[in-house]
CSV table of C-alpha atoms in Angstrom, one decimal:
chain,number,residue,atom,x,y,z
A,336,MET,CA,144.1,124.1,89.7
A,337,HIS,CA,147.9,122.9,89.0
A,338,PRO,CA,148.9,119.7,88.9
A,339,ARG,CA,151.8,120.3,91.7
A,340,SER,CA,149.9,123.4,93.6
A,341,SER,CA,146.5,124.3,94.0
A,342,ALA,CA,147.5,127.8,94.6
A,343,PRO,CA,145.7,130.4,92.6
A,344,GLY,CA,148.1,132.4,90.1
A,345,ASP,CA,150.0,129.5,89.5
A,346,ALA,CA,150.9,129.0,85.7
A,347,TRP,CA,148.3,127.1,83.9
A,348,PRO,CA,147.5,125.7,81.7
A,349,PRO,CA,150.5,123.5,82.2
A,350,ALA,CA,152.5,122.8,78.7
A,351,GLY,CA,151.5,119.8,76.1
A,352,THR,CA,147.5,120.4,77.4
A,353,ALA,CA,145.2,121.1,74.5
A,354,ILE,CA,142.7,122.6,77.2
A,355,SER,CA,142.3,126.4,77.3
A,356,GLU,CA,141.8,127.8,80.4
A,357,VAL,CA,139.0,129.5,80.3
A,358,GLU,CA,137.7,125.6,79.1
A,359,LEU,CA,139.6,124.6,82.4
A,360,GLN,CA,137.9,127.4,84.3
A,361,GLU,CA,134.5,126.2,83.4
A,362,LEU,CA,135.0,122.8,84.4
A,363,ARG,CA,136.9,123.3,87.3
A,364,GLU,CA,133.6,125.5,89.0
A,365,ARG,CA,131.1,122.3,87.9
A,366,ALA,CA,134.0,119.8,89.8
A,367,VAL,CA,134.4,121.5,93.1
A,368,VAL,CA,130.4,121.8,93.7
A,369,ALA,CA,130.8,119.4,96.3
A,370,THR,CA,134.2,118.8,97.7
A,371,ASP,CA,133.6,115.3,99.5
A,372,ILE,CA,132.8,113.6,96.4
A,373,CYS,CA,136.2,113.0,93.8
A,374,PHE,CA,136.0,114.9,91.0
A,375,THR,CA,138.7,114.3,87.9
A,376,ILE,CA,138.9,115.8,84.4
A,377,SER,CA,140.5,114.3,81.7
A,378,ASP,CA,141.5,115.5,77.8
A,379,PRO,CA,140.5,113.0,75.4
A,380,ARG,CA,142.5,115.3,72.9
A,381,LEU,CA,145.6,113.9,74.5
A,382,PRO,CA,147.1,110.4,73.3
A,383,GLY,CA,145.4,107.8,76.0
A,384,ASN,CA,142.9,110.5,77.5
A,385,PRO,CA,145.2,111.3,80.4
A,386,LEU,CA,143.8,112.8,83.8
A,387,VAL,CA,144.7,117.0,83.9
A,388,TRP,CA,143.3,117.3,87.0
A,389,VAL,CA,141.9,116.1,90.3
A,390,ASN,CA,140.3,117.6,93.4
A,391,PRO,CA,141.6,116.6,97.0
A,392,ALA,CA,138.8,114.6,97.9
A,393,PHE,CA,139.9,112.6,95.0
A,394,GLU,CA,143.4,112.2,97.0
A,395,ARG,CA,142.1,111.1,100.4
A,396,VAL,CA,139.7,108.4,98.8
A,397,THR,CA,142.4,106.7,96.6
A,398,GLY,CA,145.4,107.5,98.2
A,399,TYR,CA,146.7,108.5,95.0
A,400,THR,CA,148.4,111.9,95.0
A,401,VAL,CA,148.3,115.0,92.5
A,402,GLU,CA,151.5,114.5,91.1
A,403,GLU,CA,150.9,110.3,91.1
A,404,SER,CA,147.3,110.7,89.1
A,405,VAL,CA,147.7,113.3,86.3
A,406,GLY,CA,149.2,112.5,83.3
A,407,ARG,CA,147.5,109.3,83.4
A,408,ASN,CA,144.3,107.2,82.3
A,409,CYS,CA,142.2,106.8,84.9
A,410,LYS,CA,142.1,102.6,84.7
A,411,PHE,CA,145.3,102.9,86.9
A,412,LEU,CA,142.5,102.1,89.4
A,413,GLN,CA,141.5,99.0,88.1
A,414,GLY,CA,142.6,95.6,89.1
A,415,PRO,CA,142.2,92.3,87.6
A,416,ASP,CA,139.2,91.8,89.4
A,417,THR,CA,137.6,94.7,87.9
A,418,ASP,CA,134.2,93.9,86.0
A,419,GLN,CA,135.7,94.1,82.6
A,420,ALA,CA,131.9,94.4,80.9
A,421,ALA,CA,131.5,97.6,82.8
A,422,VAL,CA,134.8,98.9,81.6
A,423,THR,CA,133.9,98.1,78.2
A,424,ARG,CA,130.6,99.6,78.6
A,425,LEU,CA,132.1,102.9,79.6
A,426,VAL,CA,134.7,103.3,77.3
A,427,GLY,CA,131.4,102.1,74.8
A,428,ASP,CA,129.3,105.2,75.8
A,429,LEU,CA,132.0,107.7,76.2
A,430,ALA,CA,133.3,107.2,72.5
A,431,ALA,CA,129.8,108.1,71.4
A,432,ARG,CA,130.1,111.4,73.0
A,433,GLY,CA,127.7,110.5,75.6
A,434,SER,CA,127.4,110.0,79.3
A,435,SER,CA,128.0,106.9,81.6
A,436,ALA,CA,127.7,105.8,84.9
A,437,VAL,CA,129.1,102.3,86.3
A,438,THR,CA,130.1,100.8,89.4
A,439,LEU,CA,133.6,99.3,89.8
A,440,LEU,CA,135.7,97.4,91.9
A,441,ASN,CA,138.7,99.8,92.4
A,442,HIS,CA,141.9,99.8,94.2
A,443,ARG,CA,143.5,102.4,96.4
A,444,ALA,CA,147.1,102.9,96.2
A,445,ASP,CA,147.8,100.7,99.5
A,446,GLY,CA,145.8,97.6,97.6
A,447,THR,CA,142.8,97.6,99.1
A,448,ALA,CA,140.0,97.4,97.5
A,449,PHE,CA,136.6,99.6,97.3
A,450,TRP,CA,133.2,100.0,95.0
A,451,ASN,CA,133.7,103.2,92.9
A,452,TYR,CA,130.2,104.4,91.4
A,453,VAL,CA,131.5,106.6,88.5
A,454,VAL,CA,129.6,109.2,86.5
A,455,VAL,CA,131.3,110.7,83.5
A,456,ASN,CA,130.1,113.1,81.0
A,457,SER,CA,131.5,114.7,77.9
A,458,VAL,CA,131.8,118.3,77.6
A,459,ILE,CA,131.4,119.4,74.2
A,460,ASP,CA,132.3,123.3,73.3
A,461,ARG,CA,130.7,125.7,71.2
A,462,ALA,CA,132.0,124.5,67.9
A,463,GLY,CA,131.1,121.3,68.9
A,464,GLU,CA,134.4,119.5,69.5
A,465,LEU,CA,134.7,117.3,72.6
A,466,VAL,CA,137.1,119.2,74.9
A,467,GLY,CA,136.9,116.8,77.9
A,468,PHE,CA,135.4,114.3,80.1
A,469,VAL,CA,134.1,115.3,83.9
A,470,GLY,CA,134.3,112.2,86.1
A,471,VAL,CA,132.1,111.6,89.6
A,472,GLN,CA,133.5,109.3,91.3
A,473,THR,CA,132.1,108.1,95.2
A,474,ASP,CA,132.9,105.8,97.6
A,475,VAL,CA,129.7,103.3,97.9
A,476,THR,CA,131.4,100.4,99.7
A,477,ALA,CA,129.3,101.2,102.7
A,478,ARG,CA,126.2,101.1,100.7
A,479,VAL,CA,126.7,98.0,98.3
A,480,VAL,CA,128.5,95.7,100.6
A,481,ALA,CA,126.7,94.9,103.9
A,482,ASP,CA,128.2,92.2,106.6
A,483,ALA,CA,128.1,89.1,104.4
A,484,GLU,CA,129.1,91.4,101.2
A,485,ARG,CA,132.0,92.6,102.9
A,486,ALA,CA,133.2,89.4,103.4
A,487,ALA,CA,132.6,89.0,99.7
A,488,ALA,CA,134.5,91.8,98.4
A,489,LEU,CA,137.1,91.0,100.6
A,490,ALA,CA,137.4,87.3,98.3
A,491,ALA,CA,137.1,89.5,95.4
A,492,GLU,CA,141.0,89.6,95.3
A,493,GLN,CA,141.3,86.5,94.8
A,494,SER,CA,137.7,85.4,92.9
A,495,ALA,CA,136.7,89.0,91.0
A,496,ARG,CA,133.7,87.1,89.1
A,497,GLN,CA,132.2,85.6,92.0
A,498,ALA,CA,132.5,88.8,94.3
A,499,ALA,CA,131.2,91.4,91.5
A,500,GLU,CA,128.1,88.9,90.7
A,501,ARG,CA,127.4,89.0,94.7
A,502,ALA,CA,127.8,92.6,95.1
A,503,GLN,CA,125.8,93.2,92.0
A,504,ALA,CA,122.8,91.3,93.2
A,505,VAL,CA,122.8,93.5,96.6
A,506,ALA,CA,122.9,96.6,94.7
A,507,GLU,CA,120.3,95.6,92.9
A,508,ALA,CA,118.4,95.0,96.1
A,509,ALA,CA,119.0,97.7,97.4
A,510,ARG,CA,117.9,99.7,94.4
A,511,ALA,CA,114.5,97.6,94.6
A,512,ARG,CA,114.0,98.4,97.8
A,513,MET,CA,114.8,102.5,98.0
A,514,THR,CA,112.8,102.4,94.9
A,515,LEU,CA,109.9,101.0,97.0
A,516,MET,CA,110.2,103.3,99.5
A,517,ALA,CA,110.1,106.3,97.2
A,518,GLU,CA,107.0,104.6,95.8
A,519,ALA,CA,105.4,103.8,98.9
A,520,THR,CA,105.8,107.7,99.8
A,521,THR,CA,104.2,109.0,96.8
A,522,ALA,CA,101.5,106.2,96.7
A,523,LEU,CA,100.2,106.3,100.4
A,524,GLY,CA,100.4,110.2,100.6
A,525,ALA,CA,98.2,110.9,97.5
A,526,SER,CA,95.0,109.9,98.6
A,527,LEU,CA,92.9,109.5,101.9
A,528,ASP,CA,90.3,107.2,100.8
A,529,MET,CA,91.1,104.4,102.6
A,530,THR,CA,89.7,101.5,100.3
A,531,GLU,CA,92.1,103.0,98.1
A,532,LEU,CA,95.0,103.5,100.1
A,533,GLN,CA,94.8,99.6,101.6
A,534,GLN,CA,95.3,98.7,98.1
A,535,ARG,CA,97.9,100.7,97.1
A,536,LEU,CA,99.7,98.9,99.9
A,537,ALA,CA,98.9,95.6,98.8
A,538,ARG,CA,100.2,96.2,95.2
A,539,LEU,CA,103.4,97.5,97.1
A,540,CYS,CA,104.1,94.7,98.9
A,541,VAL,CA,103.4,91.9,96.0
A,542,PRO,CA,105.5,90.5,94.9
A,543,LEU,CA,108.3,92.6,95.5
A,544,LEU,CA,107.8,91.3,99.5
A,545,ALA,CA,105.5,88.5,98.6
A,546,ASP,CA,103.7,85.9,97.0
A,547,TRP,CA,100.3,87.0,98.8
A,548,VAL,CA,99.4,90.1,101.3
A,549,ALA,CA,96.4,90.4,103.6
A,550,ILE,CA,95.9,93.8,104.9
A,551,SER,CA,92.8,93.7,107.9
A,552,GLU,CA,90.8,96.3,110.0
A,553,VAL,CA,89.6,95.7,113.1
A,554,ASP,CA,87.5,97.8,115.2
A,555,GLU,CA,87.5,98.7,118.9
A,556,THR,CA,86.5,95.6,119.9
A,557,GLY,CA,89.4,93.5,117.8
A,558,VAL,CA,86.7,92.2,115.5
A,559,VAL,CA,87.6,92.3,112.0
A,560,THR,CA,85.6,94.6,110.0
A,561,SER,CA,87.8,94.9,106.5
A,562,ILE,CA,90.7,92.7,104.7
A,563,THR,CA,92.0,93.8,101.7
A,564,CYS,CA,94.0,90.9,99.9
A,565,GLU,CA,96.3,91.1,96.9
A,566,HIS,CA,97.9,87.7,95.2
A,567,ARG,CA,100.6,87.6,92.7
A,568,ALA,CA,98.6,85.5,90.4
A,569,GLY,CA,95.6,88.1,90.5
A,570,GLU,CA,92.2,87.2,88.9
A,571,ALA,CA,93.0,83.1,89.3
A,572,ALA,CA,93.7,83.3,93.4
A,573,ARG,CA,90.3,85.8,93.6
A,574,GLU,CA,88.3,82.5,95.0
A,575,PRO,CA,90.3,81.4,97.9
A,576,THR,CA,91.2,84.7,98.8
A,577,GLU,CA,87.1,85.1,99.2
A,578,GLN,CA,87.3,82.4,100.6
A,579,MET,CA,90.0,83.1,103.4
A,580,SER,CA,88.5,86.7,104.2
A,581,ALA,CA,85.3,85.3,104.8
A,582,GLN,CA,86.4,83.0,108.0
A,583,PHE,CA,87.9,85.9,109.6
A,584,LEU,CA,85.7,88.7,108.8
A,585,GLY,CA,83.4,89.9,111.8
A,586,ARG,CA,85.3,87.9,114.2
A,587,ARG,CA,88.4,88.4,116.4
A,588,PHE,CA,91.7,86.9,115.3
A,589,PRO,CA,92.6,83.4,117.2
A,590,ASP,CA,94.7,84.4,120.2
A,591,THR,CA,97.8,82.5,119.0
A,592,SER,CA,97.5,83.4,115.5
A,593,PRO,CA,100.6,85.8,114.0
A,594,THR,CA,98.4,88.4,113.7
A,595,ALA,CA,97.0,88.7,116.9
A,596,ARG,CA,100.0,88.2,118.4
A,597,ALA,CA,101.6,90.9,116.4
A,598,MET,CA,98.5,93.5,117.4
A,599,ALA,CA,99.3,92.4,120.8
A,600,THR,CA,102.8,93.2,121.1
A,601,GLY,CA,103.1,96.1,118.5
A,602,ARG,CA,106.2,94.2,117.0
A,603,PRO,CA,106.6,92.0,113.8
A,604,VAL,CA,105.6,88.4,114.3
A,605,VAL,CA,107.7,85.5,111.8
A,606,VAL,CA,107.0,82.3,111.1
A,607,SER,CA,108.9,79.9,108.9
A,608,GLY,CA,108.5,76.7,107.8
A,609,LEU,CA,104.8,76.1,108.6
A,610,THR,CA,102.9,73.1,108.0
A,611,ALA,CA,99.3,72.5,107.8
A,612,GLU,CA,99.4,70.8,111.2
A,613,ALA,CA,101.1,74.1,112.5
A,614,MET,CA,98.3,76.7,111.3
A,615,GLN,CA,95.1,74.5,112.4
A,616,PRO,CA,95.2,76.4,115.9
A,617,TRP,CA,94.4,79.7,113.6
A,618,THR,CA,93.1,79.0,110.3
A,619,ARG,CA,89.5,78.5,111.7
A,620,GLY,CA,87.1,76.8,108.9
A,621,LEU,CA,90.5,76.5,106.6
A,622,HIS,CA,92.1,73.4,107.7
A,623,GLY,CA,91.4,70.4,105.7
A,624,THR,CA,90.3,72.7,102.5
A,625,PRO,CA,92.5,73.1,99.5
A,626,VAL,CA,92.7,77.4,100.3
A,627,LEU,CA,95.9,77.7,101.9
A,628,ASP,CA,97.9,75.0,99.1
A,629,ASP,CA,95.8,77.0,96.4
A,630,LEU,CA,97.4,80.0,98.0
A,631,GLY,CA,100.8,79.2,99.0
A,632,THR,CA,101.3,79.6,102.7
A,633,GLY,CA,104.7,78.6,103.5
A,634,SER,CA,105.9,81.3,106.1
A,635,VAL,CA,104.3,84.5,107.0
A,636,ALA,CA,105.0,87.9,108.4
A,637,ALA,CA,102.4,89.8,110.3
A,638,PHE,CA,103.3,93.9,111.0
A,639,PRO,CA,100.6,95.7,113.4
A,640,LEU,CA,99.2,99.2,111.7
A,641,THR,CA,99.5,101.6,114.7
A,642,SER,CA,98.3,105.2,115.1
A,643,ARG,CA,98.3,107.9,117.8
A,644,SER,CA,95.6,105.9,119.6
A,645,GLY,CA,96.5,102.4,119.5
A,646,THR,CA,96.6,99.4,116.7
A,647,TRP,CA,93.8,99.1,114.4
A,648,GLY,CA,94.8,96.8,111.9
A,649,VAL,CA,97.3,94.4,110.8
A,650,PHE,CA,99.1,93.3,107.4
A,651,VAL,CA,100.3,89.4,106.4
A,652,LEU,CA,103.2,89.1,104.1
A,653,VAL,CA,103.0,85.4,103.1
A,654,ARG,CA,105.3,83.5,101.2
A,655,GLN,CA,104.7,80.1,99.2
A,656,THR,CA,108.6,79.0,100.5
A,657,PRO,CA,109.1,78.0,104.0
A,658,GLU,CA,112.2,79.5,104.0
A,659,GLY,CA,111.2,82.9,105.4
A,660,PHE,CA,111.7,86.2,105.8
A,661,ASP,CA,115.2,87.6,106.3
A,662,GLU,CA,116.1,90.7,108.5
A,663,ASP,CA,116.3,93.0,105.9
A,664,ASP,CA,112.5,91.8,104.6
A,665,VAL,CA,111.4,92.6,108.3
A,666,GLU,CA,113.2,96.0,108.0
A,667,VAL,CA,111.7,97.2,105.1
A,668,ALA,CA,107.8,95.9,106.0
A,669,GLN,CA,108.4,97.6,109.5
A,670,ASP,CA,109.2,100.8,107.7
A,671,LEU,CA,106.9,100.0,105.1
A,672,GLY,CA,104.2,99.4,107.9
A,673,ARG,CA,104.4,102.7,109.7
A,674,ARG,CA,104.0,104.6,106.5
A,675,ALA,CA,100.9,102.9,105.7
A,676,GLY,CA,99.9,103.3,109.0
A,677,GLN,CA,100.2,107.0,109.0
A,678,ALA,CA,98.7,107.5,106.3
A,679,LEU,CA,95.7,105.3,106.7
A,680,ASP,CA,95.4,106.5,110.1
A,681,ASN,CA,95.2,110.2,108.5
A,682,ALA,CA,92.3,108.9,105.8
A,683,ARG,CA,90.6,107.4,108.9
A,684,ARG,CA,90.4,110.9,111.0
A,685,TYR,CA,89.8,112.7,107.8
A,686,ALA,CA,86.7,110.3,107.3
A,687,ARG,CA,85.3,110.9,110.7
A,688,GLU,CA,86.1,114.8,110.4
A,689,ALA,CA,84.3,115.0,107.1
A,690,SER,CA,81.9,113.0,108.0
A,691,VAL,CA,80.7,114.8,111.2
A,692,ALA,CA,81.4,118.1,109.0
A,693,GLU,CA,78.8,116.8,106.5
A,694,THR,CA,76.3,115.9,109.1
A,695,LEU,CA,76.6,119.7,110.1
A,696,GLN,CA,76.0,121.2,107.0
A,697,HIS,CA,73.3,119.3,105.8
A,698,ALA,CA,71.7,119.8,109.2
A,699,LEU,CA,72.2,123.3,108.8
A,700,LEU,CA,70.8,123.6,105.6
A,701,PRO,CA,66.9,124.3,105.8
A,702,GLU,CA,64.1,122.4,104.9
A,703,LEU,CA,62.2,124.6,102.0
A,704,PRO,CA,58.7,126.1,103.8
A,705,THR,CA,55.5,125.9,101.8
A,706,ILE,CA,54.7,129.4,100.2
A,707,PRO,CA,51.5,129.8,98.6
A,708,GLY,CA,51.5,130.3,95.0
A,709,VAL,CA,55.3,129.4,95.0
A,710,LEU,CA,56.8,126.0,93.7
A,711,ALA,CA,60.6,125.6,94.9
A,712,ALA,CA,63.0,123.0,95.0
A,713,ALA,CA,66.6,123.0,95.9
A,714,HIS,CA,69.6,120.3,96.0
A,715,TYR,CA,73.1,120.9,97.7
A,716,THR,CA,75.7,118.9,95.5
A,717,ALA,CA,79.6,119.2,96.6
A,718,ALA,CA,81.8,120.3,93.9
A,719,SER,CA,84.0,117.7,94.7
A,720,THR,CA,85.2,114.9,96.9
A,721,THR,CA,87.9,117.4,98.4
A,722,ALA,CA,85.2,120.1,98.9
A,723,SER,CA,82.3,118.1,100.0
A,724,VAL,CA,82.0,120.5,103.3
A,725,GLY,CA,81.8,124.3,103.8
A,726,GLY,CA,80.0,126.7,104.2
A,727,ASP,CA,77.2,127.1,100.7
A,728,PHE,CA,74.5,127.8,101.7
A,729,TYR,CA,70.6,128.5,100.3
A,730,ASP,CA,67.1,130.0,101.9
A,731,LEU,CA,64.2,130.6,101.0
A,732,LEU,CA,62.4,133.3,102.8
A,733,PRO,CA,58.5,134.3,103.1
A,734,LEU,CA,58.8,137.9,104.1
A,735,PRO,CA,56.7,140.6,105.0
A,736,GLY,CA,54.3,141.9,102.0
A,737,ARG,CA,53.7,138.8,100.2
A,738,SER,CA,57.2,138.9,99.4
A,739,VAL,CA,60.0,135.8,98.8
A,740,GLY,CA,63.2,136.2,99.4
A,741,VAL,CA,65.7,133.5,97.5
A,742,VAL,CA,69.2,133.7,99.2
A,743,ILE,CA,72.2,131.7,98.2
A,744,GLY,CA,75.6,132.4,100.0
A,745,ASP,CA,79.1,131.2,100.3
A,746,VAL,CA,81.2,131.6,103.3
A,747,THR,CA,85.4,131.0,102.8
A,748,GLY,CA,86.8,127.6,103.8
A,749,HIS,CA,85.8,123.7,103.4
A,750,ASP,CA,85.6,122.8,106.8
A,751,ILE,CA,83.6,122.5,110.4
A,752,THR,CA,84.2,126.4,111.4
A,753,ALA,CA,83.0,127.5,107.5
A,754,ALA,CA,80.1,125.1,108.0
A,755,ALA,CA,79.2,126.4,111.6
A,756,ALA,CA,80.1,130.3,110.4
A,757,MET,CA,77.5,129.4,107.5
A,758,GLY,CA,74.8,128.2,110.1
A,759,GLN,CA,75.3,131.4,111.9
A,760,LEU,CA,75.1,133.7,108.9
A,761,ARG,CA,71.9,132.4,107.4
A,762,GLY,CA,70.7,132.9,110.9
A,763,LEU,CA,71.5,136.7,110.6
A,764,LEU,CA,70.1,136.9,106.8
A,765,ARG,CA,67.0,135.9,108.4
A,766,SER,CA,66.6,138.4,110.9
A,767,GLU,CA,67.8,141.0,109.2
A,768,ALA,CA,65.4,139.9,106.0
A,769,TRP,CA,62.5,139.9,108.7
A,770,ALA,CA,63.6,143.5,110.1
A,771,VAL,CA,62.5,145.5,107.2
A,772,ASP,CA,59.2,146.0,105.6
A,773,ALA,CA,60.1,145.6,101.8
A,774,PRO,CA,62.6,142.8,100.3
A,775,THR,CA,66.5,144.8,100.2
A,776,ARG,CA,69.8,143.5,99.8
A,777,PRO,CA,70.1,141.9,103.5
A,778,ARG,CA,73.2,143.7,105.5
A,779,CYS,CA,76.0,141.9,106.8
A,780,SER,CA,77.7,143.0,109.7
A,781,ALA,CA,78.7,139.3,111.2
A,782,GLY,CA,82.2,140.3,110.6
A,783,SER,CA,82.3,137.4,108.4
A,784,THR,CA,84.0,136.5,105.2
A,785,ALA,CA,80.8,135.9,103.0
A,786,SER,CA,79.3,136.4,99.9
A,787,SER,CA,75.6,136.4,99.3
A,788,ARG,CA,73.0,137.2,96.6
A,789,SER,CA,69.4,137.9,97.3
A,790,SER,CA,66.3,138.6,95.4
A,791,ALA,CA,62.3,139.0,95.9
A,792,SER,CA,59.6,138.5,93.7
A,793,ARG,CA,56.1,139.2,94.6
């Protein structure tokens, strides 16, 4: 692209630039991958490392035209309130011929401020020479500056340091929450074991969202069947968490408790500024004991764990401070609760199906008959926990003529269907084997996908 025209065929490169047309074409192809993002190319071989090309998105976001941008160092976007430490880090990384990523408070042509996420990469040619810098700039104001932080960003024009610190804190919190959601997706989707999933959920919550957490599962009548706890103090808090759990296991939550209210309404219940007197109606035998003080109970937030069929549990976040949970905390915890509820419900359904299928499989496997002169034993063990149910089977057949048939077979699959097909195939093999006068290889005509081996001995 020519500094004054983007039409193909214009004379290029412009006079005075040290970058070749082939090199610029390669850089241009990399820079225009996403036209909604600002791209820039600068030439470090020219004095001041000036811009030699910017894309239309750069003009739209900054308000500076191509003519106003090319030939100038990109620092013209900075202002007196730009974080100079971040600028120094950026310059240092590029001086080392590396790459850099920083978030800067920049200014548009009309003077308005915006947060700019800048990623700059060095371009080295085949000869090992530094020939350019490719910059990718993104307006991240909407992400970095929430309602309160937007006001701080506007005030940053008069108080640069204060605004930069606030925005940095918001960005770090946002990154932490995004990291939490990414970790939750990975952790909660990697297992179908209920106990392990509850432990993973607890570890995700502490200490990022709370000082300690209690995850409770209830049956159809609302009676608590299991409680998983995690405290930031680790083993040091084991005794008080066990004492707390013992007061609620095997019983329904008190109707006035945040847990019961969250389960009844299907919505989060947040209570701040807790005192021993306020908690007395729903802390059962813990009132008057040091357990709650040892755990630290200043504020709680209870979130229901739901499935397709209803609410089957609740997880409670507890902080030692009385300030409680803000809207962002509740939103993050709600999202985490939805993901956890789905994952745990899948694990519950998988466990039920696996139990039914495994029971069916064991019911279909035969008891070995007593055959004079034959000592036989059999045992079924799954190859792995993920394939504990399927179409594997065995049989021992007393055949005509004092023959004995041994059958080992496998029906494709690891589910209830395979187990049921195994039962049908075992019956077919028995009828086929007993239909002949001498032992022979069973003839399968049931149309099932199966393999079997048989042998006979006298």
